[in-house]
Coordinates of C-alpha atoms and ligand atoms in Angstrom, one line a residue:
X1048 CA 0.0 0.0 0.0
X1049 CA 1.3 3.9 -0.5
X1050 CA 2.6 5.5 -3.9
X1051 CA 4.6 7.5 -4.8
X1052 CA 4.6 11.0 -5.8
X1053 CA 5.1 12.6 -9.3
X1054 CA 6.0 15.8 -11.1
X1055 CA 4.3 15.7 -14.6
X1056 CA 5.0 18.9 -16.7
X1057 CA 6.0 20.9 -13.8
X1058 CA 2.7 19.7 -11.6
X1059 CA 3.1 17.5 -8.4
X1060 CA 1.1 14.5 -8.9
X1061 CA -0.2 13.4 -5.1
X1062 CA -1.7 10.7 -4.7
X1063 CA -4.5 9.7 -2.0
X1064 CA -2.0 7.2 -0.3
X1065 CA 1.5 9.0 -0.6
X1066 CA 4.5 7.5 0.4
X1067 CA 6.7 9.9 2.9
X1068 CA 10.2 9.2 3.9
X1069 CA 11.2 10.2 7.0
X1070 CA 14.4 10.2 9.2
X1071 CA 13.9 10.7 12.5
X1072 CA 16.7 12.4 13.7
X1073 CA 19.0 12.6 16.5
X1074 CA 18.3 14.0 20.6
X1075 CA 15.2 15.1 20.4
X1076 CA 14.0 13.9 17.0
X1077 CA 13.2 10.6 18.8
X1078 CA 11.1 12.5 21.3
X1079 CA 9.1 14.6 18.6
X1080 CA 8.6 12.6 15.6
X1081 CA 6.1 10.0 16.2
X1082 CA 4.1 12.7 18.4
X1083 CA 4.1 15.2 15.6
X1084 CA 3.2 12.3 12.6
X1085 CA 0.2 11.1 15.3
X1086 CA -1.3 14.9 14.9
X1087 CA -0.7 15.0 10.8
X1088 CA -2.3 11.8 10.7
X1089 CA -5.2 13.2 12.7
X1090 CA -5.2 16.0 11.0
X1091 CA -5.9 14.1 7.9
X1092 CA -8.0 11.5 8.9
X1093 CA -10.3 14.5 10.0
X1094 CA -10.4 15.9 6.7
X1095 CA -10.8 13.2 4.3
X1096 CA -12.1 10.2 6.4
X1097 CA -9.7 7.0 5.3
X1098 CA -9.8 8.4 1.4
X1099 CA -6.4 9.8 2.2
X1100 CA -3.7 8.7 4.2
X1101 CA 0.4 9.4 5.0
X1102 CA 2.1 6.4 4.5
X1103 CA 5.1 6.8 6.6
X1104 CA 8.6 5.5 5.8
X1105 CA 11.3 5.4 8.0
X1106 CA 14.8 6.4 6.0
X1107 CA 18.4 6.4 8.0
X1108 CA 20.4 9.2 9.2
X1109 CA 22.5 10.2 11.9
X1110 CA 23.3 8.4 13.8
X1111 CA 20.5 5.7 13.7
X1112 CA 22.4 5.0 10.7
X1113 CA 26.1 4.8 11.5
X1114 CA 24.5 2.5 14.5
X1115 CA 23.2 0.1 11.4
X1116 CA 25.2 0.9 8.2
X1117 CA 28.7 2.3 10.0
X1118 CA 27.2 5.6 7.4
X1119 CA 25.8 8.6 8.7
X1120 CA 24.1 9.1 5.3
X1121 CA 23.8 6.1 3.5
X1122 CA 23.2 6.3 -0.6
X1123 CA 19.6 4.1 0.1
X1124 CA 18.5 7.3 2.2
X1125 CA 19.5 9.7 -0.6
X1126 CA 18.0 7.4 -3.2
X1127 CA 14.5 7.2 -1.2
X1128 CA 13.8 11.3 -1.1
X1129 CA 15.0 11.2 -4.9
X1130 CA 12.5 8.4 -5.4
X1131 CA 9.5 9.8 -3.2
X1132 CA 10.0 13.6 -3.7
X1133 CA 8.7 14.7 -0.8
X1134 CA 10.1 13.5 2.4
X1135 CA 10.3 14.7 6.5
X1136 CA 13.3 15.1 8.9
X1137 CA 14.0 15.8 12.5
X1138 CA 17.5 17.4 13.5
X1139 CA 20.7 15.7 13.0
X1140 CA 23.6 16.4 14.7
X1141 CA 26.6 17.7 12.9
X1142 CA 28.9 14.4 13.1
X1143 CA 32.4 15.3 14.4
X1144 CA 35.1 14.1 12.2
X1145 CA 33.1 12.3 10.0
X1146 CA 34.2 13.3 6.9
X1147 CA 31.0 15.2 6.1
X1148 CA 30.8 18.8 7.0
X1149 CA 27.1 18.9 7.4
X1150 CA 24.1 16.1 6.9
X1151 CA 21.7 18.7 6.2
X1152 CA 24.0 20.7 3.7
X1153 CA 24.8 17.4 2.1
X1154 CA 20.9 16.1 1.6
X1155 CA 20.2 20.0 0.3
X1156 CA 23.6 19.9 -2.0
X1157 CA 22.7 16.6 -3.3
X1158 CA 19.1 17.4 -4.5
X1159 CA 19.8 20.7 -5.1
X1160 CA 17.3 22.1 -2.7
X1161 CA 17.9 25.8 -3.6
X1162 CA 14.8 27.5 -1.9
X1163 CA 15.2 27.8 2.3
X1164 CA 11.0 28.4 3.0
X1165 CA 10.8 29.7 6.4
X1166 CA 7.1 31.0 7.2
X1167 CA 6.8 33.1 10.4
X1168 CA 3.0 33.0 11.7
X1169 CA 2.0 34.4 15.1
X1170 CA -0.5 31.8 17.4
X1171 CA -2.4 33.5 19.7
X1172 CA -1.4 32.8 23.3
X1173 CA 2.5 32.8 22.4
X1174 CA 4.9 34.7 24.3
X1175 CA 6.4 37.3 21.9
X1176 CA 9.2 40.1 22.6
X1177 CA 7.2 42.3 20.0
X1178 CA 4.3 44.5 20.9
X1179 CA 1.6 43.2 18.2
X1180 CA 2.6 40.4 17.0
X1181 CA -0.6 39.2 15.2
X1182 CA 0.9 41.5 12.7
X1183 CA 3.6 39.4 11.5
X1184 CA 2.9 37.0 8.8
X1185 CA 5.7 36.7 6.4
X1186 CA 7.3 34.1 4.3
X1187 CA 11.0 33.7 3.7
X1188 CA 12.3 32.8 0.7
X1189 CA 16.7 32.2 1.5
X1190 CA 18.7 30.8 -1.5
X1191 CA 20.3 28.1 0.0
X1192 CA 23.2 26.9 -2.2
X1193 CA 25.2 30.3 -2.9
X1194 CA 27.1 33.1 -1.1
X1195 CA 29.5 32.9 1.1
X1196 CA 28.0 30.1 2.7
X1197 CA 28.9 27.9 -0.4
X1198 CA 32.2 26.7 1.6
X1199 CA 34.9 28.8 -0.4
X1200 CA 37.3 29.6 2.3
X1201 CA 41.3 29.9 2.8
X1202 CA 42.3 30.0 6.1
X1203 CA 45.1 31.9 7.9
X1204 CA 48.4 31.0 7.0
X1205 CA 47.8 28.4 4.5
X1206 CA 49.3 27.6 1.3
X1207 CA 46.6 28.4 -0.8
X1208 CA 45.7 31.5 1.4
X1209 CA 48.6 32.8 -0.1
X1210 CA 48.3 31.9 -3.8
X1211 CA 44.9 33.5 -3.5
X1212 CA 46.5 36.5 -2.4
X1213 CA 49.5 37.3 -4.5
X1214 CA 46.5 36.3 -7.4
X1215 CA 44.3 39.1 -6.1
X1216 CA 47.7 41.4 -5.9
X1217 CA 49.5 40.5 -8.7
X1218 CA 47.3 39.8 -11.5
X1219 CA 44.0 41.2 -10.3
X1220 CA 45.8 44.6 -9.3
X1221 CA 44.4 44.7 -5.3
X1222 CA 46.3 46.6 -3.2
X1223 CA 44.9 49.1 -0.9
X1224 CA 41.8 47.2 -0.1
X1225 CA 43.8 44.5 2.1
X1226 CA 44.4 46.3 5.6
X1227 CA 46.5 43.6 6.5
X1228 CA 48.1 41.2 4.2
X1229 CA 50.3 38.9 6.5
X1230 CA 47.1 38.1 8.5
X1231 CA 44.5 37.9 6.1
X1232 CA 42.1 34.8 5.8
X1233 CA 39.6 34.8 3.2
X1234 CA 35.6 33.6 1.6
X1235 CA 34.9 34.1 -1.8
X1236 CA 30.8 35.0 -2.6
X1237 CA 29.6 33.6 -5.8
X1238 CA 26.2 35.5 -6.2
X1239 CA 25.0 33.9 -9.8
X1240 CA 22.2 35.5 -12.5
X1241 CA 20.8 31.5 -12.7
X1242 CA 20.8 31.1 -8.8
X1243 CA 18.9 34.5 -8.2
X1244 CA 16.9 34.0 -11.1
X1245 CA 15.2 31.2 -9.7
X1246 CA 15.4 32.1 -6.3
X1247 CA 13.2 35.3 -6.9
X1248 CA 11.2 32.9 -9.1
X1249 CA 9.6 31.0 -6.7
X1250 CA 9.2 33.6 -4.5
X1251 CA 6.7 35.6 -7.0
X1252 CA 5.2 32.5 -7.8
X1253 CA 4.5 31.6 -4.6
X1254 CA 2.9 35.1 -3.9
X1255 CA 0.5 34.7 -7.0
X1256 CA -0.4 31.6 -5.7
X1257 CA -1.3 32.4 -2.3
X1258 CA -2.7 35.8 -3.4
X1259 CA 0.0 37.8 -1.3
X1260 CA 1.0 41.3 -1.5
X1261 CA 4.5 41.7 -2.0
X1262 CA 7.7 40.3 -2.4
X1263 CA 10.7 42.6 -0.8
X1264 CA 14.0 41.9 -2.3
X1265 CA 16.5 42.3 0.5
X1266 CA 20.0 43.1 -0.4
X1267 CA 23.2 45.1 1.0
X1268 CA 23.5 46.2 -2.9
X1269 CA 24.5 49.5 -1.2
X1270 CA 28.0 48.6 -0.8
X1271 CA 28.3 44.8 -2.7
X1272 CA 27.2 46.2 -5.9
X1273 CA 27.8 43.2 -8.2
X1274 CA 26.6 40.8 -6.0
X1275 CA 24.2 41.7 -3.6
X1276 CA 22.9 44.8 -5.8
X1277 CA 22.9 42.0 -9.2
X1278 CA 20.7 40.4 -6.6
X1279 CA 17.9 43.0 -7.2
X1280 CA 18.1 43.9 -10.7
X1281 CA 18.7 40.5 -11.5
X1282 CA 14.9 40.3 -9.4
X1283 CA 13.4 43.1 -11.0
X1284 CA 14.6 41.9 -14.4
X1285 CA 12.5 38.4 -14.1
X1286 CA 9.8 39.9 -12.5
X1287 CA 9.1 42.2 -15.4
X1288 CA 9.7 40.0 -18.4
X1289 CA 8.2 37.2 -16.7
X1290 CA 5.0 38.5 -14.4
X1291 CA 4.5 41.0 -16.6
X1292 CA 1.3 42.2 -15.6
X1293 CA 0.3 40.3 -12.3
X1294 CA 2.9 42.0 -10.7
X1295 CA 4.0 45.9 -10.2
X1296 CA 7.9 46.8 -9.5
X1297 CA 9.1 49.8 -7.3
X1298 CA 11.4 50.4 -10.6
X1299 CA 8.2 50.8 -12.4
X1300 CA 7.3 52.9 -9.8
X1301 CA 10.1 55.3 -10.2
X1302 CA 10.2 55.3 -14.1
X1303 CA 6.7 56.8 -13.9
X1304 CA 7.4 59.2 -11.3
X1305 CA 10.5 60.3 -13.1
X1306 CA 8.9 61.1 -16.2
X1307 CA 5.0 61.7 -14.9
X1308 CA 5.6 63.2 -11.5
X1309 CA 4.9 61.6 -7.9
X1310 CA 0.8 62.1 -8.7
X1311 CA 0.8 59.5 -11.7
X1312 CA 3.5 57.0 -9.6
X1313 CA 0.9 56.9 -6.7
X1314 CA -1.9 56.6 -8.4
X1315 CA -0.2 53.8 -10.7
X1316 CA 0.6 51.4 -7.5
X1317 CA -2.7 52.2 -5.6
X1318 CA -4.0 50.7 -9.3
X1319 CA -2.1 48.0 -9.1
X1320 CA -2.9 47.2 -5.3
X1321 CA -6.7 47.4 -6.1
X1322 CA -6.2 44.7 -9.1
X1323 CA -4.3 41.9 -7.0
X1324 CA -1.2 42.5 -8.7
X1325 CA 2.0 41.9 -6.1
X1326 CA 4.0 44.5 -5.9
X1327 CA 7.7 44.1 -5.9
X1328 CA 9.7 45.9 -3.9
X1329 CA 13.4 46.3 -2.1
X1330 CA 15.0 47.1 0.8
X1331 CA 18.6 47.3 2.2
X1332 CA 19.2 44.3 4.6
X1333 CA 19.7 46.6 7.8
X1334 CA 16.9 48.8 7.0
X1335 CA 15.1 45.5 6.6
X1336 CA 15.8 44.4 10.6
X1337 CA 14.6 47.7 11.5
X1338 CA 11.6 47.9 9.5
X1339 CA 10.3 44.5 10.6
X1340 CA 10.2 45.1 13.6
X1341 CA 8.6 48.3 13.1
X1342 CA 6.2 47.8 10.1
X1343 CA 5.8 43.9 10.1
X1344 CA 2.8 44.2 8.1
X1345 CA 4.9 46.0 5.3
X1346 CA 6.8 43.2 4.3
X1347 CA 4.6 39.7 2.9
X1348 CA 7.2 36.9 1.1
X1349 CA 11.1 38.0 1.4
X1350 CA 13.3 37.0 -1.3
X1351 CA 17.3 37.1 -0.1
X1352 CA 20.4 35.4 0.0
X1353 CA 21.8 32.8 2.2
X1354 CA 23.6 34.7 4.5
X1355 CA 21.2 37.5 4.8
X1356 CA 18.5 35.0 5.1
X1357 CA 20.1 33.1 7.7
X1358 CA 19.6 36.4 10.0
X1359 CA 16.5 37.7 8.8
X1360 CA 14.8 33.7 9.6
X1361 CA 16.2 34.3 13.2
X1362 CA 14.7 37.4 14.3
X1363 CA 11.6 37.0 12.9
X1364 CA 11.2 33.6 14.8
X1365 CA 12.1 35.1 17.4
X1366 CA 9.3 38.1 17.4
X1367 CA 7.0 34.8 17.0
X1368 CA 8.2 33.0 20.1
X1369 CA 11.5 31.4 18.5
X1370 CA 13.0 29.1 16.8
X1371 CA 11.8 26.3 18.5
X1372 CA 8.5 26.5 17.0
X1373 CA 9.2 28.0 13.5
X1374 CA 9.2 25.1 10.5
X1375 CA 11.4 25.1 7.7
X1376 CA 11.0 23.4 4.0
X1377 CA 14.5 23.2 1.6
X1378 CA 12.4 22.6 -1.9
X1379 CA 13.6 22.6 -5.8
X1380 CA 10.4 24.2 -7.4
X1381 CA 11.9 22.8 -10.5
X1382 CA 12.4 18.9 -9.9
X1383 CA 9.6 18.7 -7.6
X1384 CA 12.1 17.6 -4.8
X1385 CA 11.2 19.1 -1.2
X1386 CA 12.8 18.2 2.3
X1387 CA 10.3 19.8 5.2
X1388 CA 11.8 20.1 8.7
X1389 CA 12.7 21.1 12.5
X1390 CA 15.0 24.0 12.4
X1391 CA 16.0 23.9 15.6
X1392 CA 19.0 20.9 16.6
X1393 CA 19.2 17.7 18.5
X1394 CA 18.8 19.9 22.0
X1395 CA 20.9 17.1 23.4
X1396 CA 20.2 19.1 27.2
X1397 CA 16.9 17.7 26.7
X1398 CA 16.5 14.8 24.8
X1399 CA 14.6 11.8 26.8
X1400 CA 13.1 14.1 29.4
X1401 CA 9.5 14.4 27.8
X1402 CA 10.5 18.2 27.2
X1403 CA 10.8 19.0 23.7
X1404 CA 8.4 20.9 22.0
X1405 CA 7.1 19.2 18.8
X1406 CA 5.6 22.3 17.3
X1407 CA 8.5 22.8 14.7
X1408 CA 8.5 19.4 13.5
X1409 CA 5.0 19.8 13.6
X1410 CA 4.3 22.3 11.6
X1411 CA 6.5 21.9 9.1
X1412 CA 4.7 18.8 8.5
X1413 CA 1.8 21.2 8.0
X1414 CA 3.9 22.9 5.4
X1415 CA 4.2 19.8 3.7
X1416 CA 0.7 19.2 3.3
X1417 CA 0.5 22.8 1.7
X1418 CA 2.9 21.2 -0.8
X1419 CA 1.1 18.6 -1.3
X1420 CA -2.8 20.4 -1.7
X1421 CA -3.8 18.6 1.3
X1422 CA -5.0 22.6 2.7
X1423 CA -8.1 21.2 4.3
X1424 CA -6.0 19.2 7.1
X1425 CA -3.5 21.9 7.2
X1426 CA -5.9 23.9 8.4
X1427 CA -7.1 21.8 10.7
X1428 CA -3.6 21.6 12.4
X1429 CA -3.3 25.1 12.6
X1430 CA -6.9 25.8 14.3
X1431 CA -6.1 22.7 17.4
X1432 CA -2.6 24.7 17.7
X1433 CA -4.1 27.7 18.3
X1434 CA -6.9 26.6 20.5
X1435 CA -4.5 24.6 22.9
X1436 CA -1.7 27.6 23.1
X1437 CA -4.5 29.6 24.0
X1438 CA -5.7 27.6 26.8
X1439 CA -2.4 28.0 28.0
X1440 CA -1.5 24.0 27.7
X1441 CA 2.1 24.4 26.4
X1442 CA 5.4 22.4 26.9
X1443 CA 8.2 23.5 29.4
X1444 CA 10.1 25.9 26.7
X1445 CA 6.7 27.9 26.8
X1446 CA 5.8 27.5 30.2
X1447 CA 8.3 29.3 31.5
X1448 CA 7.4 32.2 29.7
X1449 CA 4.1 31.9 30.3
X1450 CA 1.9 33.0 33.4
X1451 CA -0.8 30.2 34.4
X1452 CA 0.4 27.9 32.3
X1453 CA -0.3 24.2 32.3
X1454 CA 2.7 22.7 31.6
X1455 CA 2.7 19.2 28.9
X1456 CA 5.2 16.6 28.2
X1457 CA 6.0 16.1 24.4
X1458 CA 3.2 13.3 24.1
X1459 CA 1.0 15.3 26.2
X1460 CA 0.7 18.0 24.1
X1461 CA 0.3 16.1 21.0
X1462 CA -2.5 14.7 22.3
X1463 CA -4.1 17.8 23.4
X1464 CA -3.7 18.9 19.7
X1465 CA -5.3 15.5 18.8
X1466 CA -8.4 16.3 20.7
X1467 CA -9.0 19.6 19.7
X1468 CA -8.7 18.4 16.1
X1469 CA -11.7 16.2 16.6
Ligands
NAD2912 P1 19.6 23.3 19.6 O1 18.6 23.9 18.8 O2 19.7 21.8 19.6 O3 19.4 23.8 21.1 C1 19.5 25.1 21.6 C2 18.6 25.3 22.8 O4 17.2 25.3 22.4 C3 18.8 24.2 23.8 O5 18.6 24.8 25.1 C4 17.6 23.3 23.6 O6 17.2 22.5 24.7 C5 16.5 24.2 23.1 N1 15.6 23.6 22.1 C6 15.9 23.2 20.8 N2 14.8 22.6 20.3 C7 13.9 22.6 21.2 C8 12.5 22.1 21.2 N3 12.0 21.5 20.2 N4 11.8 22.1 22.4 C9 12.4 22.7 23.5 N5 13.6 23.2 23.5 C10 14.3 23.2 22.4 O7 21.0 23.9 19.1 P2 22.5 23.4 19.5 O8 22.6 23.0 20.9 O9 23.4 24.5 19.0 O10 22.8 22.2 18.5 C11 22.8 20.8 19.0 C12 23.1 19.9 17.8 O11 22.1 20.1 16.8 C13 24.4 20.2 17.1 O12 25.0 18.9 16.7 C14 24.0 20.9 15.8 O13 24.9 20.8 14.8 C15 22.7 20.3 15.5 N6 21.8 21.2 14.7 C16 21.0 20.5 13.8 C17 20.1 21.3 13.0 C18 19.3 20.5 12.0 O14 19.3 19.3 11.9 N7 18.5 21.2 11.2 C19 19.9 22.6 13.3 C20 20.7 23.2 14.2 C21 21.6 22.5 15.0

């Protein structure tokens, strides 16, 4: 019983019985992984009787698997999320000396998982820092295999640290930029027209889809002009040549005000905000932290690069009660290959004490059922959340930060999620 997923002509082809790999993961991802598949099974029992169903299948990682195969990723793991497309994971921790720098970069390197999704929703009843923070509801979009995360690094004092240098002095004609050339290390930031491209891509898209207002384009193109600044016109570019008219651009924006006057330009985007179309829009990275904070509501889906979206996912999962509830999805829009999980670690302080809080795990399994059209028991998720953080039934990272709470182990609140869902 089960099948498995397709992508026909660009469409994902689910059907009723879909076969999901999962790895469990290491510390916690014992604790929070049946828990959180008991809710999503709920969730869609609920909504479709037994038409529809998860079927779960256990993959290897961590180290589960080194315990079985002597591998911390072995190739049958790989082969399953190529084979199934859509597939689950809990955290792994980073093995130490193990010849791989990072499970999770390998899985996203190997299927090319170039989109970081990181959706930031407020639940009511959550502790947050911010002031009204029913306000915040955006969607990050981080490209996840460029930058100066891509691993291109020459350390102090090596060999090739060196080279790399006299290259820079010598034939590229550097000089003054490098304060201090006998203690220099450096990272190279490839920032590409194809990576952006289809970064900013499925961003917009996503937007149409979900009838969203904007897409901000953040970028320190102030001061990295080829890179960072390529980023946005490279963005602009795409979406004018290939949104055309569902979308409205703040270049557009100024074109018109430059030759019309400021009257015309206003009038042209409260036109476009009347007919639906999503206005595209940028913003300077550190401007961006500010005005987040200060104008949540401004900003809908965020299209940025790795590094910049690494910081941007932080604080905003922080203004929605942290990281240890905010879900994550690595995707290819293109091959139809999609990896939702936990974005917090293995919390190894923890791990066995009935303490961790499944919500991550959980509702990035709700993110997978977006992916897969399955809204209907997404929904359902989402509505038992919020009823139990409201009642104040939360585990022990909310508790504390809670007044009158009751406080849940792991299963516990599953369960209470369980019953408000029926
Ligand atoms: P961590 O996220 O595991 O823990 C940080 C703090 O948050 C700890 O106090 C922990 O108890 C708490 N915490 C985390 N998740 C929680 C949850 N669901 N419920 C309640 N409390 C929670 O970060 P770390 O300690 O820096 O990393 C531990 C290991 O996890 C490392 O090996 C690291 O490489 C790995 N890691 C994996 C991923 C991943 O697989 N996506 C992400 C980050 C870190």
């Amino acid at each position: 019983m089960g099948e498995k997923i397709k992508l026909e002509n660009g469409r994902l082809i689910v059907p009723d019985h879909p076969i999901i790999p999962f790895i469990q993961g290491d510390g916690i991802g014992k604790d929070i992984t049946k828990p959180a598949q008991s809710v999503l099974d709920a969730a869609v029992e609920k909504a479709y009787g037994s038409s529809r169903k998860l079927i779960w299948k256990e993959v290897l990682a961590g180290q589960k698997a080194f315990k079985a195969t002597g591998n911390y990723l072995p190739q049958e793991t790989l082969d399953s999320f190529k084979e199934h497309l859509v597939g689950i994971k809990g955290p792994l921790e980073t093995p130490v000396g193990g010849g791989i720098r990072s499970l999770n970069v390998a899985l996203r390197q190997t299927l090319d998982l170039y989109v970081c999704l990181r959706p930031v929703r407020w639940f009511k009843g959550v502790p947050s820092p911010v002031r009204y923070p029913s306000m915040v509801d955006m969607h990050i979009f981080r490209e996840n295999t460029e930058d100066i995360y891509a691993g291109i690094e020459f350390e102090i004092g090596d060999e090739k640290t060196k080279k790399f240098q006299d290259f820079l002095i010598n034939e590229m004609g550097i000089s003054t930029q490098i304060r201090f050339p006998e203690s220099s290390a450096y990272g190279v930031k490839p920032i590409s027209k194809d990576g952006s491209e289809r970064l900013v891509r499925s961003a917009i898209q996503y937007a149409i889809t979900r009838h969203l207002p904007s897409v901000t384009l953040v970028h320190k193109g102030n001061i990295m002009k080829f890179t960072e600044g390529a980023f946005k016109n490279w963005g602009y570019d795409l979406a004018e040549s290939e949104f055309g008219k569902q979308v409205f651009t703040w270049r557009q924006y100024q074109q018109i005000q430059a030759e019309k006057g400021q009257l015309d330009a206003s009038k042209a985007l409260e036109e476009a905000k009347k007919s639906g179309k999503v206005i595209i829009k940028d913003t300077i990275t550190d401007a961006f932290l500010q005005d987040s904070l200060l104008h949540p509501y401004d900003h809908s889906v965020i299209a940025t690069m790795n590094l910049n979206g690494d910081y941007i996912s932080d604080q905003l999962a922080a203004m929605v009660g942290g990281i240890g509830i905010s879900p994550g999805a690595n995707i290819n829009y293109q091959s139809g290959f999609a990896i939702f999980e936990a974005t917090h670690g293995t919390a190894p302080d923890i791990a066995g004490t009935g303490k961790a809080n499944p919500s991550s795990l959980l509702l990035s399994g709700v993110m997978m059922l977006e992916y897969l059209g399955w809204h209907e028991a997404a929904e359902h998720v989402f509505d038992a959340m919020e009823h139990t953080f409201s009642k104040r039934r939360v585990t022990s990272d909310l508790h504390t930060m809670m007044e009158s709470a009751t406080l849940l182990s792991t299963t516990e609140f599953a369960d209470e999620i369980i019953r408000n869902i029926h």
